[in-house]
JSON list of C-alpha atoms and ligand atoms in Angstrom, two decimals:
[
{"chain": "A", "resi": 1, "resn": "MET", "atom": "CA", "xyz": [11.46, 9.21, 11.55]},
{"chain": "A", "resi": 2, "resn": "ALA", "atom": "CA", "xyz": [8.91, 7.51, 9.40]},
{"chain": "A", "resi": 3, "resn": "ARG", "atom": "CA", "xyz": [9.23, 4.35, 7.71]},
{"chain": "A", "resi": 4, "resn": "LEU", "atom": "CA", "xyz": [8.73, 3.68, 3.63]},
{"chain": "A", "resi": 5, "resn": "GLY", "atom": "CA", "xyz": [7.09, 0.71, 2.48]},
{"chain": "A", "resi": 6, "resn": "VAL", "atom": "CA", "xyz": [7.42, 0.28, -1.48]},
{"chain": "A", "resi": 7, "resn": "ASN", "atom": "CA", "xyz": [4.61, -0.90, -3.28]},
{"chain": "A", "resi": 8, "resn": "VAL", "atom": "CA", "xyz": [6.12, -3.30, -5.88]},
{"chain": "A", "resi": 9, "resn": "ASP", "atom": "CA", "xyz": [2.73, -3.81, -7.50]},
{"chain": "A", "resi": 10, "resn": "HIS", "atom": "CA", "xyz": [3.75, -2.12, -10.84]},
{"chain": "A", "resi": 11, "resn": "VAL", "atom": "CA", "xyz": [6.68, -4.14, -11.36]},
{"chain": "A", "resi": 12, "resn": "ALA", "atom": "CA", "xyz": [4.23, -7.23, -11.37]},
{"chain": "A", "resi": 13, "resn": "THR", "atom": "CA", "xyz": [2.02, -5.22, -13.47]},
{"chain": "A", "resi": 14, "resn": "ILE", "atom": "CA", "xyz": [5.11, -5.17, -16.45]},
{"chain": "A", "resi": 15, "resn": "ARG", "atom": "CA", "xyz": [5.64, -8.89, -15.93]},
{"chain": "A", "resi": 16, "resn": "GLN", "atom": "CA", "xyz": [2.20, -9.68, -16.53]},
{"chain": "A", "resi": 17, "resn": "ALA", "atom": "CA", "xyz": [1.74, -7.70, -19.87]},
{"chain": "A", "resi": 18, "resn": "ARG", "atom": "CA", "xyz": [3.87, -10.29, -21.41]},
{"chain": "A", "resi": 19, "resn": "GLY", "atom": "CA", "xyz": [2.65, -13.50, -18.94]},
{"chain": "A", "resi": 20, "resn": "GLY", "atom": "CA", "xyz": [6.71, -14.21, -18.58]},
{"chain": "A", "resi": 21, "resn": "VAL", "atom": "CA", "xyz": [8.79, -14.09, -15.20]},
{"chain": "A", "resi": 22, "resn": "GLU", "atom": "CA", "xyz": [10.49, -10.98, -15.69]},
{"chain": "A", "resi": 23, "resn": "PRO", "atom": "CA", "xyz": [10.80, -8.70, -13.88]},
{"chain": "A", "resi": 24, "resn": "ASP", "atom": "CA", "xyz": [10.26, -10.38, -10.76]},
{"chain": "A", "resi": 25, "resn": "PRO", "atom": "CA", "xyz": [8.21, -8.32, -8.13]},
{"chain": "A", "resi": 26, "resn": "VAL", "atom": "CA", "xyz": [10.31, -10.45, -5.84]},
{"chain": "A", "resi": 27, "resn": "THR", "atom": "CA", "xyz": [13.93, -9.16, -6.81]},
{"chain": "A", "resi": 28, "resn": "ALA", "atom": "CA", "xyz": [12.47, -6.01, -6.75]},
{"chain": "A", "resi": 29, "resn": "ALA", "atom": "CA", "xyz": [11.48, -5.99, -3.30]},
{"chain": "A", "resi": 30, "resn": "ALA", "atom": "CA", "xyz": [14.97, -7.18, -2.08]},
{"chain": "A", "resi": 31, "resn": "ILE", "atom": "CA", "xyz": [16.71, -4.17, -3.99]},
{"chain": "A", "resi": 32, "resn": "CYS", "atom": "CA", "xyz": [14.10, -1.91, -2.37]},
{"chain": "A", "resi": 33, "resn": "GLU", "atom": "CA", "xyz": [15.27, -3.16, 1.06]},
{"chain": "A", "resi": 34, "resn": "LEU", "atom": "CA", "xyz": [18.78, -2.94, -0.01]},
{"chain": "A", "resi": 35, "resn": "ALA", "atom": "CA", "xyz": [18.48, 0.48, -0.90]},
{"chain": "A", "resi": 36, "resn": "GLY", "atom": "CA", "xyz": [17.22, 1.04, 2.92]},
{"chain": "A", "resi": 37, "resn": "ALA", "atom": "CA", "xyz": [13.00, 0.28, 2.55]},
{"chain": "A", "resi": 38, "resn": "GLU", "atom": "CA", "xyz": [11.92, -1.01, 5.83]},
{"chain": "A", "resi": 39, "resn": "GLY", "atom": "CA", "xyz": [8.85, -2.57, 4.45]},
{"chain": "A", "resi": 40, "resn": "ILE", "atom": "CA", "xyz": [7.14, -4.15, 1.27]},
{"chain": "A", "resi": 41, "resn": "THR", "atom": "CA", "xyz": [3.89, -3.69, 0.32]},
{"chain": "A", "resi": 42, "resn": "ILE", "atom": "CA", "xyz": [1.73, -5.79, -2.48]},
{"chain": "A", "resi": 43, "resn": "HIS", "atom": "CA", "xyz": [-1.89, -5.97, -3.40]},
{"chain": "A", "resi": 44, "resn": "LEU", "atom": "CA", "xyz": [-3.36, -9.36, -3.93]},
{"chain": "A", "resi": 45, "resn": "ARG", "atom": "CA", "xyz": [-6.30, -8.29, -5.84]},
{"chain": "A", "resi": 46, "resn": "GLU", "atom": "CA", "xyz": [-9.32, -10.82, -6.46]},
{"chain": "A", "resi": 47, "resn": "ASP", "atom": "CA", "xyz": [-8.60, -10.63, -10.40]},
{"chain": "A", "resi": 48, "resn": "ARG", "atom": "CA", "xyz": [-4.91, -11.14, -9.96]},
{"chain": "A", "resi": 49, "resn": "ARG", "atom": "CA", "xyz": [-3.95, -8.42, -12.45]},
{"chain": "A", "resi": 50, "resn": "HIS", "atom": "CA", "xyz": [-0.44, -7.90, -11.13]},
{"chain": "A", "resi": 51, "resn": "ILE", "atom": "CA", "xyz": [0.68, -9.61, -7.81]},
{"chain": "A", "resi": 52, "resn": "GLN", "atom": "CA", "xyz": [-0.01, -13.29, -7.85]},
{"chain": "A", "resi": 53, "resn": "ASP", "atom": "CA", "xyz": [-0.35, -15.79, -5.09]},
{"chain": "A", "resi": 54, "resn": "ARG", "atom": "CA", "xyz": [3.31, -16.99, -5.81]},
{"chain": "A", "resi": 55, "resn": "ASP", "atom": "CA", "xyz": [4.53, -13.48, -5.19]},
{"chain": "A", "resi": 56, "resn": "LEU", "atom": "CA", "xyz": [2.97, -13.56, -1.98]},
{"chain": "A", "resi": 57, "resn": "MET", "atom": "CA", "xyz": [4.13, -16.80, -1.02]},
{"chain": "A", "resi": 58, "resn": "VAL", "atom": "CA", "xyz": [7.95, -16.14, -1.58]},
{"chain": "A", "resi": 59, "resn": "LEU", "atom": "CA", "xyz": [7.91, -12.41, -0.57]},
{"chain": "A", "resi": 60, "resn": "LYS", "atom": "CA", "xyz": [6.43, -14.13, 2.56]},
{"chain": "A", "resi": 61, "resn": "ARG", "atom": "CA", "xyz": [9.99, -16.08, 2.88]},
{"chain": "A", "resi": 62, "resn": "THR", "atom": "CA", "xyz": [12.35, -13.48, 1.60]},
{"chain": "A", "resi": 63, "resn": "VAL", "atom": "CA", "xyz": [11.28, -10.05, 2.92]},
{"chain": "A", "resi": 64, "resn": "GLN", "atom": "CA", "xyz": [13.72, -9.35, 5.55]},
{"chain": "A", "resi": 65, "resn": "THR", "atom": "CA", "xyz": [12.09, -6.13, 6.72]},
{"chain": "A", "resi": 66, "resn": "SER", "atom": "CA", "xyz": [8.12, -6.09, 7.15]},
{"chain": "A", "resi": 67, "resn": "LEU", "atom": "CA", "xyz": [5.72, -7.33, 4.44]},
{"chain": "A", "resi": 68, "resn": "ASN", "atom": "CA", "xyz": [2.48, -5.81, 4.13]},
{"chain": "A", "resi": 69, "resn": "LEU", "atom": "CA", "xyz": [-0.63, -7.18, 2.14]},
{"chain": "A", "resi": 70, "resn": "GLU", "atom": "CA", "xyz": [-3.12, -5.00, 1.01]},
{"chain": "A", "resi": 71, "resn": "MET", "atom": "CA", "xyz": [-6.42, -6.47, 0.50]},
{"chain": "A", "resi": 72, "resn": "ALA", "atom": "CA", "xyz": [-10.13, -6.82, 0.31]},
{"chain": "A", "resi": 73, "resn": "ALA", "atom": "CA", "xyz": [-11.82, -8.08, 3.50]},
{"chain": "A", "resi": 74, "resn": "THR", "atom": "CA", "xyz": [-13.08, -11.04, 1.73]},
{"chain": "A", "resi": 75, "resn": "GLU", "atom": "CA", "xyz": [-13.60, -14.49, 2.88]},
{"chain": "A", "resi": 76, "resn": "GLU", "atom": "CA", "xyz": [-11.01, -15.71, 0.33]},
{"chain": "A", "resi": 77, "resn": "MET", "atom": "CA", "xyz": [-8.28, -12.90, 1.28]},
{"chain": "A", "resi": 78, "resn": "VAL", "atom": "CA", "xyz": [-8.70, -13.47, 4.96]},
{"chain": "A", "resi": 79, "resn": "GLY", "atom": "CA", "xyz": [-7.87, -17.36, 4.41]},
{"chain": "A", "resi": 80, "resn": "ILE", "atom": "CA", "xyz": [-5.08, -16.38, 2.29]},
{"chain": "A", "resi": 81, "resn": "ALA", "atom": "CA", "xyz": [-3.86, -13.97, 4.99]},
{"chain": "A", "resi": 82, "resn": "LEU", "atom": "CA", "xyz": [-4.22, -16.40, 7.89]},
{"chain": "A", "resi": 83, "resn": "LYS", "atom": "CA", "xyz": [-2.02, -19.32, 6.00]},
{"chain": "A", "resi": 84, "resn": "VAL", "atom": "CA", "xyz": [0.43, -17.00, 4.72]},
{"chain": "A", "resi": 85, "resn": "VAL", "atom": "CA", "xyz": [0.74, -14.51, 8.07]},
{"chain": "A", "resi": 86, "resn": "PRO", "atom": "CA", "xyz": [2.47, -11.22, 6.63]},
{"chain": "A", "resi": 87, "resn": "ASP", "atom": "CA", "xyz": [3.37, -8.66, 9.28]},
{"chain": "A", "resi": 88, "resn": "CYS", "atom": "CA", "xyz": [0.54, -6.40, 8.31]},
{"chain": "A", "resi": 89, "resn": "VAL", "atom": "CA", "xyz": [-2.47, -6.38, 6.56]},
{"chain": "A", "resi": 90, "resn": "THR", "atom": "CA", "xyz": [-4.34, -3.68, 5.07]},
{"chain": "A", "resi": 91, "resn": "LEU", "atom": "CA", "xyz": [-7.60, -3.56, 4.61]},
{"chain": "A", "resi": 92, "resn": "VAL", "atom": "CA", "xyz": [-8.78, -1.71, 1.51]},
{"chain": "A", "resi": 93, "resn": "PRO", "atom": "CA", "xyz": [-11.89, -1.50, -0.79]},
{"chain": "A", "resi": 94, "resn": "GLU", "atom": "CA", "xyz": [-11.86, -3.23, -4.29]},
{"chain": "A", "resi": 95, "resn": "LYS", "atom": "CA", "xyz": [-14.01, -2.67, -7.27]},
{"chain": "A", "resi": 96, "resn": "ARG", "atom": "CA", "xyz": [-13.26, -5.00, -10.19]},
{"chain": "A", "resi": 97, "resn": "GLN", "atom": "CA", "xyz": [-13.19, -1.78, -12.89]},
{"chain": "A", "resi": 98, "resn": "GLU", "atom": "CA", "xyz": [-11.07, 0.37, -10.89]},
{"chain": "A", "resi": 99, "resn": "LEU", "atom": "CA", "xyz": [-7.62, 1.31, -12.13]},
{"chain": "A", "resi": 100, "resn": "THR", "atom": "CA", "xyz": [-6.62, 1.66, -8.51]},
{"chain": "A", "resi": 101, "resn": "THR", "atom": "CA", "xyz": [-8.10, 2.02, -5.05]},
{"chain": "A", "resi": 102, "resn": "GLU", "atom": "CA", "xyz": [-10.38, 4.54, -5.38]},
{"chain": "A", "resi": 103, "resn": "GLY", "atom": "CA", "xyz": [-11.13, 5.94, -1.59]},
{"chain": "A", "resi": 104, "resn": "GLY", "atom": "CA", "xyz": [-10.78, 4.74, 2.05]},
{"chain": "A", "resi": 105, "resn": "LEU", "atom": "CA", "xyz": [-12.92, 1.59, 3.42]},
{"chain": "A", "resi": 106, "resn": "ASP", "atom": "CA", "xyz": [-16.12, 2.77, 4.58]},
{"chain": "A", "resi": 107, "resn": "VAL", "atom": "CA", "xyz": [-15.77, 1.43, 8.03]},
{"chain": "A", "resi": 108, "resn": "VAL", "atom": "CA", "xyz": [-18.95, 2.81, 9.39]},
{"chain": "A", "resi": 109, "resn": "LYS", "atom": "CA", "xyz": [-21.01, 1.27, 7.06]},
{"chain": "A", "resi": 110, "resn": "ASN", "atom": "CA", "xyz": [-19.18, -1.81, 6.54]},
{"chain": "A", "resi": 111, "resn": "ARG", "atom": "CA", "xyz": [-18.64, -2.33, 10.38]},
{"chain": "A", "resi": 112, "resn": "ALA", "atom": "CA", "xyz": [-20.20, -6.00, 10.52]},
{"chain": "A", "resi": 113, "resn": "ALA", "atom": "CA", "xyz": [-18.55, -7.30, 7.76]},
{"chain": "A", "resi": 114, "resn": "LEU", "atom": "CA", "xyz": [-14.87, -6.14, 8.96]},
{"chain": "A", "resi": 115, "resn": "ALA", "atom": "CA", "xyz": [-15.17, -6.87, 12.34]},
{"chain": "A", "resi": 116, "resn": "ARG", "atom": "CA", "xyz": [-14.93, -10.57, 11.84]},
{"chain": "A", "resi": 117, "resn": "GLY", "atom": "CA", "xyz": [-11.92, -10.52, 9.30]},
{"chain": "A", "resi": 118, "resn": "ILE", "atom": "CA", "xyz": [-10.23, -8.02, 11.93]},
{"chain": "A", "resi": 119, "resn": "ASP", "atom": "CA", "xyz": [-10.63, -10.30, 14.71]},
{"chain": "A", "resi": 120, "resn": "LEU", "atom": "CA", "xyz": [-9.67, -13.47, 12.81]},
{"chain": "A", "resi": 121, "resn": "LEU", "atom": "CA", "xyz": [-6.43, -11.60, 11.42]},
{"chain": "A", "resi": 122, "resn": "ARG", "atom": "CA", "xyz": [-5.56, -10.05, 15.07]},
{"chain": "A", "resi": 123, "resn": "GLN", "atom": "CA", "xyz": [-6.15, -13.74, 16.49]},
{"chain": "A", "resi": 124, "resn": "ALA", "atom": "CA", "xyz": [-3.15, -14.39, 14.07]},
{"chain": "A", "resi": 125, "resn": "ARG", "atom": "CA", "xyz": [-0.91, -11.90, 15.37]},
{"chain": "A", "resi": 126, "resn": "ILE", "atom": "CA", "xyz": [-1.02, -9.99, 12.08]},
{"chain": "A", "resi": 127, "resn": "LYS", "atom": "CA", "xyz": [-1.28, -6.25, 12.57]},
{"chain": "A", "resi": 128, "resn": "VAL", "atom": "CA", "xyz": [-4.39, -4.91, 10.79]},
{"chain": "A", "resi": 129, "resn": "SER", "atom": "CA", "xyz": [-4.28, -1.52, 9.20]},
{"chain": "A", "resi": 130, "resn": "LEU", "atom": "CA", "xyz": [-7.45, -0.09, 7.54]},
{"chain": "A", "resi": 131, "resn": "PHE", "atom": "CA", "xyz": [-7.12, 2.13, 4.63]},
{"chain": "A", "resi": 132, "resn": "VAL", "atom": "CA", "xyz": [-9.60, 5.32, 5.31]},
{"chain": "A", "resi": 133, "resn": "ASP", "atom": "CA", "xyz": [-10.07, 8.61, 4.39]},
{"chain": "A", "resi": 134, "resn": "PRO", "atom": "CA", "xyz": [-8.99, 11.38, 6.65]},
{"chain": "A", "resi": 135, "resn": "GLU", "atom": "CA", "xyz": [-12.49, 11.31, 8.46]},
{"chain": "A", "resi": 136, "resn": "LEU", "atom": "CA", "xyz": [-13.13, 11.40, 12.05]},
{"chain": "A", "resi": 137, "resn": "GLU", "atom": "CA", "xyz": [-15.81, 9.13, 12.14]},
{"chain": "A", "resi": 138, "resn": "GLN", "atom": "CA", "xyz": [-14.03, 6.57, 9.79]},
{"chain": "A", "resi": 139, "resn": "ILE", "atom": "CA", "xyz": [-10.99, 6.99, 12.19]},
{"chain": "A", "resi": 140, "resn": "LYS", "atom": "CA", "xyz": [-13.12, 6.37, 15.55]},
{"chain": "A", "resi": 141, "resn": "GLU", "atom": "CA", "xyz": [-15.09, 3.41, 14.25]},
{"chain": "A", "resi": 142, "resn": "SER", "atom": "CA", "xyz": [-11.55, 1.95, 13.13]},
{"chain": "A", "resi": 143, "resn": "ALA", "atom": "CA", "xyz": [-10.54, 2.63, 16.73]},
{"chain": "A", "resi": 144, "resn": "ARG", "atom": "CA", "xyz": [-13.61, 0.74, 17.77]},
{"chain": "A", "resi": 145, "resn": "LEU", "atom": "CA", "xyz": [-13.14, -2.14, 15.73]},
{"chain": "A", "resi": 146, "resn": "LYS", "atom": "CA", "xyz": [-9.44, -2.53, 17.56]},
{"chain": "A", "resi": 147, "resn": "ALA", "atom": "CA", "xyz": [-7.44, -1.70, 14.19]},
{"chain": "A", "resi": 148, "resn": "ASP", "atom": "CA", "xyz": [-3.85, -1.53, 14.99]},
{"chain": "A", "resi": 149, "resn": "CYS", "atom": "CA", "xyz": [-3.47, 1.20, 12.48]},
{"chain": "A", "resi": 150, "resn": "ILE", "atom": "CA", "xyz": [-4.91, 3.39, 10.09]},
{"chain": "A", "resi": 151, "resn": "GLU", "atom": "CA", "xyz": [-3.72, 4.24, 6.66]},
{"chain": "A", "resi": 152, "resn": "ILE", "atom": "CA", "xyz": [-4.76, 7.82, 5.80]},
{"chain": "A", "resi": 153, "resn": "HIS", "atom": "CA", "xyz": [-5.76, 7.77, 1.97]},
{"chain": "A", "resi": 154, "resn": "THR", "atom": "CA", "xyz": [-4.00, 10.80, 0.62]},
{"chain": "A", "resi": 155, "resn": "GLY", "atom": "CA", "xyz": [-5.26, 10.62, -2.84]},
{"chain": "A", "resi": 156, "resn": "THR", "atom": "CA", "xyz": [-7.50, 13.42, -2.57]},
{"chain": "A", "resi": 157, "resn": "TYR", "atom": "CA", "xyz": [-4.80, 15.73, -1.37]},
{"chain": "A", "resi": 158, "resn": "CYS", "atom": "CA", "xyz": [-2.65, 14.63, -4.31]},
{"chain": "A", "resi": 159, "resn": "THR", "atom": "CA", "xyz": [-4.88, 15.51, -6.85]},
{"chain": "A", "resi": 160, "resn": "ALA", "atom": "CA", "xyz": [-6.27, 18.87, -5.49]},
{"chain": "A", "resi": 161, "resn": "ARG", "atom": "CA", "xyz": [-4.89, 22.03, -6.24]},
{"chain": "A", "resi": 162, "resn": "GLY", "atom": "CA", "xyz": [-4.65, 25.65, -4.45]},
{"chain": "A", "resi": 163, "resn": "ARG", "atom": "CA", "xyz": [-6.64, 25.97, -1.88]},
{"chain": "A", "resi": 164, "resn": "GLY", "atom": "CA", "xyz": [-8.15, 22.72, -1.91]},
{"chain": "A", "resi": 165, "resn": "GLU", "atom": "CA", "xyz": [-4.75, 21.34, -1.42]},
{"chain": "A", "resi": 166, "resn": "ALA", "atom": "CA", "xyz": [-4.14, 23.30, 1.93]},
{"chain": "A", "resi": 167, "resn": "ALA", "atom": "CA", "xyz": [-7.62, 22.17, 2.88]},
{"chain": "A", "resi": 168, "resn": "GLU", "atom": "CA", "xyz": [-6.84, 18.44, 2.18]},
{"chain": "A", "resi": 169, "resn": "LEU", "atom": "CA", "xyz": [-3.57, 18.87, 4.04]},
{"chain": "A", "resi": 170, "resn": "ASN", "atom": "CA", "xyz": [-5.40, 20.32, 6.91]},
{"chain": "A", "resi": 171, "resn": "LYS", "atom": "CA", "xyz": [-7.72, 16.88, 7.10]},
{"chain": "A", "resi": 172, "resn": "ILE", "atom": "CA", "xyz": [-4.81, 14.66, 6.73]},
{"chain": "A", "resi": 173, "resn": "ALA", "atom": "CA", "xyz": [-3.42, 16.83, 9.87]},
{"chain": "A", "resi": 174, "resn": "GLU", "atom": "CA", "xyz": [-6.67, 16.33, 12.05]},
{"chain": "A", "resi": 175, "resn": "ALA", "atom": "CA", "xyz": [-6.80, 12.91, 11.06]},
{"chain": "A", "resi": 176, "resn": "ILE", "atom": "CA", "xyz": [-3.49, 12.19, 12.25]},
{"chain": "A", "resi": 177, "resn": "ARG", "atom": "CA", "xyz": [-4.09, 14.16, 15.52]},
{"chain": "A", "resi": 178, "resn": "ALA", "atom": "CA", "xyz": [-7.54, 12.13, 15.88]},
{"chain": "A", "resi": 179, "resn": "GLY", "atom": "CA", "xyz": [-5.71, 8.57, 15.16]},
{"chain": "A", "resi": 180, "resn": "LYS", "atom": "CA", "xyz": [-2.97, 9.34, 17.49]},
{"chain": "A", "resi": 181, "resn": "LYS", "atom": "CA", "xyz": [-5.37, 10.29, 20.52]},
{"chain": "A", "resi": 182, "resn": "LEU", "atom": "CA", "xyz": [-7.08, 7.12, 19.93]},
{"chain": "A", "resi": 183, "resn": "GLY", "atom": "CA", "xyz": [-3.99, 4.93, 20.41]},
{"chain": "A", "resi": 184, "resn": "LEU", "atom": "CA", "xyz": [-3.77, 4.27, 16.40]},
{"chain": "A", "resi": 185, "resn": "ALA", "atom": "CA", "xyz": [-0.41, 3.67, 14.57]},
{"chain": "A", "resi": 186, "resn": "ILE", "atom": "CA", "xyz": [-0.80, 6.31, 11.38]},
{"chain": "A", "resi": 187, "resn": "HIS", "atom": "CA", "xyz": [0.20, 5.19, 8.32]},
{"chain": "A", "resi": 188, "resn": "ALA", "atom": "CA", "xyz": [-0.47, 7.01, 4.69]},
{"chain": "A", "resi": 189, "resn": "GLY", "atom": "CA", "xyz": [-0.22, 6.37, 1.34]},
{"chain": "A", "resi": 190, "resn": "HIS", "atom": "CA", "xyz": [-1.73, 6.75, -2.31]},
{"chain": "A", "resi": 191, "resn": "GLY", "atom": "CA", "xyz": [-0.81, 9.28, -4.69]},
{"chain": "A", "resi": 192, "resn": "LEU", "atom": "CA", "xyz": [2.25, 10.47, -3.12]},
{"chain": "A", "resi": 193, "resn": "ASN", "atom": "CA", "xyz": [5.50, 11.49, -5.17]},
{"chain": "A", "resi": 194, "resn": "TYR", "atom": "CA", "xyz": [8.64, 13.08, -5.09]},
{"chain": "A", "resi": 195, "resn": "VAL", "atom": "CA", "xyz": [6.80, 16.72, -4.72]},
{"chain": "A", "resi": 196, "resn": "ASN", "atom": "CA", "xyz": [3.66, 16.18, -2.90]},
{"chain": "A", "resi": 197, "resn": "ILE", "atom": "CA", "xyz": [5.18, 14.12, -0.15]},
{"chain": "A", "resi": 198, "resn": "ARG", "atom": "CA", "xyz": [7.22, 17.12, 1.34]},
{"chain": "A", "resi": 199, "resn": "PRO", "atom": "CA", "xyz": [4.16, 18.79, 3.14]},
{"chain": "A", "resi": 200, "resn": "VAL", "atom": "CA", "xyz": [2.99, 15.45, 4.30]},
{"chain": "A", "resi": 201, "resn": "VAL", "atom": "CA", "xyz": [6.18, 14.61, 6.22]},
{"chain": "A", "resi": 202, "resn": "ALA", "atom": "CA", "xyz": [6.49, 18.16, 7.37]},
{"chain": "A", "resi": 203, "resn": "LEU", "atom": "CA", "xyz": [2.96, 17.51, 9.18]},
{"chain": "A", "resi": 204, "resn": "GLY", "atom": "CA", "xyz": [4.88, 14.90, 11.54]},
{"chain": "A", "resi": 205, "resn": "GLY", "atom": "CA", "xyz": [3.29, 11.95, 13.24]},
{"chain": "A", "resi": 206, "resn": "ILE", "atom": "CA", "xyz": [2.94, 9.54, 10.13]},
{"chain": "A", "resi": 207, "resn": "GLU", "atom": "CA", "xyz": [5.08, 5.97, 11.10]},
{"chain": "A", "resi": 208, "resn": "GLU", "atom": "CA", "xyz": [4.52, 4.93, 7.73]},
{"chain": "A", "resi": 209, "resn": "PHE", "atom": "CA", "xyz": [4.01, 5.68, 4.17]},
{"chain": "A", "resi": 210, "resn": "ASN", "atom": "CA", "xyz": [3.21, 3.08, 1.49]},
{"chain": "A", "resi": 211, "resn": "ILE", "atom": "CA", "xyz": [4.38, 4.38, -1.90]},
{"chain": "A", "resi": 212, "resn": "GLY", "atom": "CA", "xyz": [4.44, 2.74, -5.42]},
{"chain": "A", "resi": 213, "resn": "HIS", "atom": "CA", "xyz": [3.47, 4.44, -9.04]},
{"chain": "A", "resi": 214, "resn": "SER", "atom": "CA", "xyz": [5.84, 7.34, -8.41]},
{"chain": "A", "resi": 215, "resn": "ILE", "atom": "CA", "xyz": [8.81, 5.36, -7.17]},
{"chain": "A", "resi": 216, "resn": "ILE", "atom": "CA", "xyz": [8.06, 2.52, -10.07]},
{"chain": "A", "resi": 217, "resn": "SER", "atom": "CA", "xyz": [7.74, 5.44, -12.70]},
{"chain": "A", "resi": 218, "resn": "ARG", "atom": "CA", "xyz": [11.35, 7.09, -11.48]},
{"chain": "A", "resi": 219, "resn": "ALA", "atom": "CA", "xyz": [13.01, 3.93, -11.26]},
{"chain": "A", "resi": 220, "resn": "VAL", "atom": "CA", "xyz": [11.84, 3.22, -15.21]},
{"chain": "A", "resi": 221, "resn": "LEU", "atom": "CA", "xyz": [13.23, 6.69, -16.07]},
{"chain": "A", "resi": 222, "resn": "VAL", "atom": "CA", "xyz": [16.28, 6.73, -14.03]},
{"chain": "A", "resi": 223, "resn": "GLY", "atom": "CA", "xyz": [17.20, 2.95, -15.09]},
{"chain": "A", "resi": 224, "resn": "MET", "atom": "CA", "xyz": [16.59, 3.82, -18.47]},
{"chain": "A", "resi": 225, "resn": "ASP", "atom": "CA", "xyz": [19.93, 5.13, -19.27]},
{"chain": "A", "resi": 226, "resn": "ARG", "atom": "CA", "xyz": [21.98, 2.24, -18.16]},
{"chain": "A", "resi": 227, "resn": "ALA", "atom": "CA", "xyz": [19.39, -0.20, -19.47]},
{"chain": "A", "resi": 228, "resn": "VAL", "atom": "CA", "xyz": [19.73, 1.02, -23.16]},
{"chain": "A", "resi": 229, "resn": "ARG", "atom": "CA", "xyz": [23.97, 1.44, -22.99]},
{"chain": "A", "resi": 230, "resn": "GLU", "atom": "CA", "xyz": [23.89, -2.17, -21.74]},
{"chain": "A", "resi": 231, "resn": "MET", "atom": "CA", "xyz": [21.95, -3.23, -25.00]},
{"chain": "A", "resi": 232, "resn": "VAL", "atom": "CA", "xyz": [23.84, -0.99, -27.13]},
{"chain": "A", "resi": 233, "resn": "ALA", "atom": "CA", "xyz": [26.83, -2.68, -26.26]},
{"chain": "A", "resi": 234, "resn": "LEU", "atom": "CA", "xyz": [25.47, -6.02, -26.88]},
{"chain": "A", "resi": 235, "resn": "VAL", "atom": "CA", "xyz": [24.19, -4.83, -30.39]},
{"chain": "A", "resi": 236, "resn": "ARG", "atom": "CA", "xyz": [27.61, -4.05, -31.07]},
{"chain": "A", "resi": 237, "resn": "GLY", "atom": "CA", "xyz": [28.89, -7.20, -30.46]},
{"chain": "A", "resi": 238, "resn": "GLY", "atom": "CA", "xyz": [30.73, -5.67, -27.02]},
{"chain": "U", "resi": 1, "resn": "PXP", "atom": "N1", "xyz": [-1.85, 2.31, -0.13]},
{"chain": "U", "resi": 1, "resn": "PXP", "atom": "C1", "xyz": [-3.17, 1.83, -0.35]},
{"chain": "U", "resi": 1, "resn": "PXP", "atom": "C2", "xyz": [-3.99, 1.27, 0.23]},
{"chain": "U", "resi": 1, "resn": "PXP", "atom": "C3", "xyz": [-2.79, 1.65, -1.85]},
{"chain": "U", "resi": 1, "resn": "PXP", "atom": "O1", "xyz": [-4.07, 0.88, -2.07]},
{"chain": "U", "resi": 1, "resn": "PXP", "atom": "C4", "xyz": [-2.08, 1.92, -2.77]},
{"chain": "U", "resi": 1, "resn": "PXP", "atom": "C5", "xyz": [-2.36, 1.35, -4.22]},
{"chain": "U", "resi": 1, "resn": "PXP", "atom": "O2", "xyz": [-1.93, 0.44, -4.25]},
{"chain": "U", "resi": 1, "resn": "PXP", "atom": "C6", "xyz": [-0.71, 2.80, -2.23]},
{"chain": "U", "resi": 1, "resn": "PXP", "atom": "C7", "xyz": [-0.66, 3.06, -0.73]},
{"chain": "U", "resi": 1, "resn": "PXP", "atom": "C8", "xyz": [0.26, 3.11, -3.39]},
{"chain": "U", "resi": 1, "resn": "PXP", "atom": "O3", "xyz": [-0.40, 4.08, -3.85]},
{"chain": "U", "resi": 1, "resn": "PXP", "atom": "P1", "xyz": [0.69, 4.88, -5.16]},
{"chain": "U", "resi": 1, "resn": "PXP", "atom": "O4", "xyz": [0.83, 3.63, -5.96]},
{"chain": "U", "resi": 1, "resn": "PXP", "atom": "O5", "xyz": [-0.35, 5.42, -5.81]},
{"chain": "U", "resi": 1, "resn": "PXP", "atom": "O6", "xyz": [1.80, 5.41, -4.48]}
]
């Protein structure tokens, strides 16, 4: 059975909109764990647009399951990871202007730059996962670099329609087969929601799903009724 890791970045996005203290991604992470999540994922971005260094430090101490830190393979981020020692680091490409991570790492092209970071992280006994598109060359290079896992980028499958969707699903299936053959643990994520996840789960072989946007979106909607009722009662002097 696969594990669910919940990405709580968007909780921090709402907090940063007002620059205050609520909602706290640390509290959200605890609730996710109580609900059965087996991991918490956060992306500490270079521009600190949502998750802050403080969130990482506190989550390191409070997460009871497994803390997965998504980050770019920069000197600054590797230094932070070596200091905090999360359970897993997922290396992702990062562009300042992007709304969210756009596509997987080019492990083949950036081999030299990634190799040193991966070595340092593994020496610190941090599990290293590489976020890659479902492409054979990227997966082979990930294994050569001695990554522990790959996280298959599911974003293209999630936005594809019709025959394109079936073709993208097939690429994911092949990537799972190739990764497992090379001894890599298989994670998957990006763009997955309550509908498009079913065929991906049915493929089998994925140990961990990391999902954020659709879960936080649903939490806002399913929580709206209760939140409004509570405020209505207060406004009415209840
Ligand atoms: N995995 C990786 C590597 C990501 O960068 C993200 C987005 O931060 C996710 C998973 C979660 O994607 P989504 O928010 O679309 O579920």
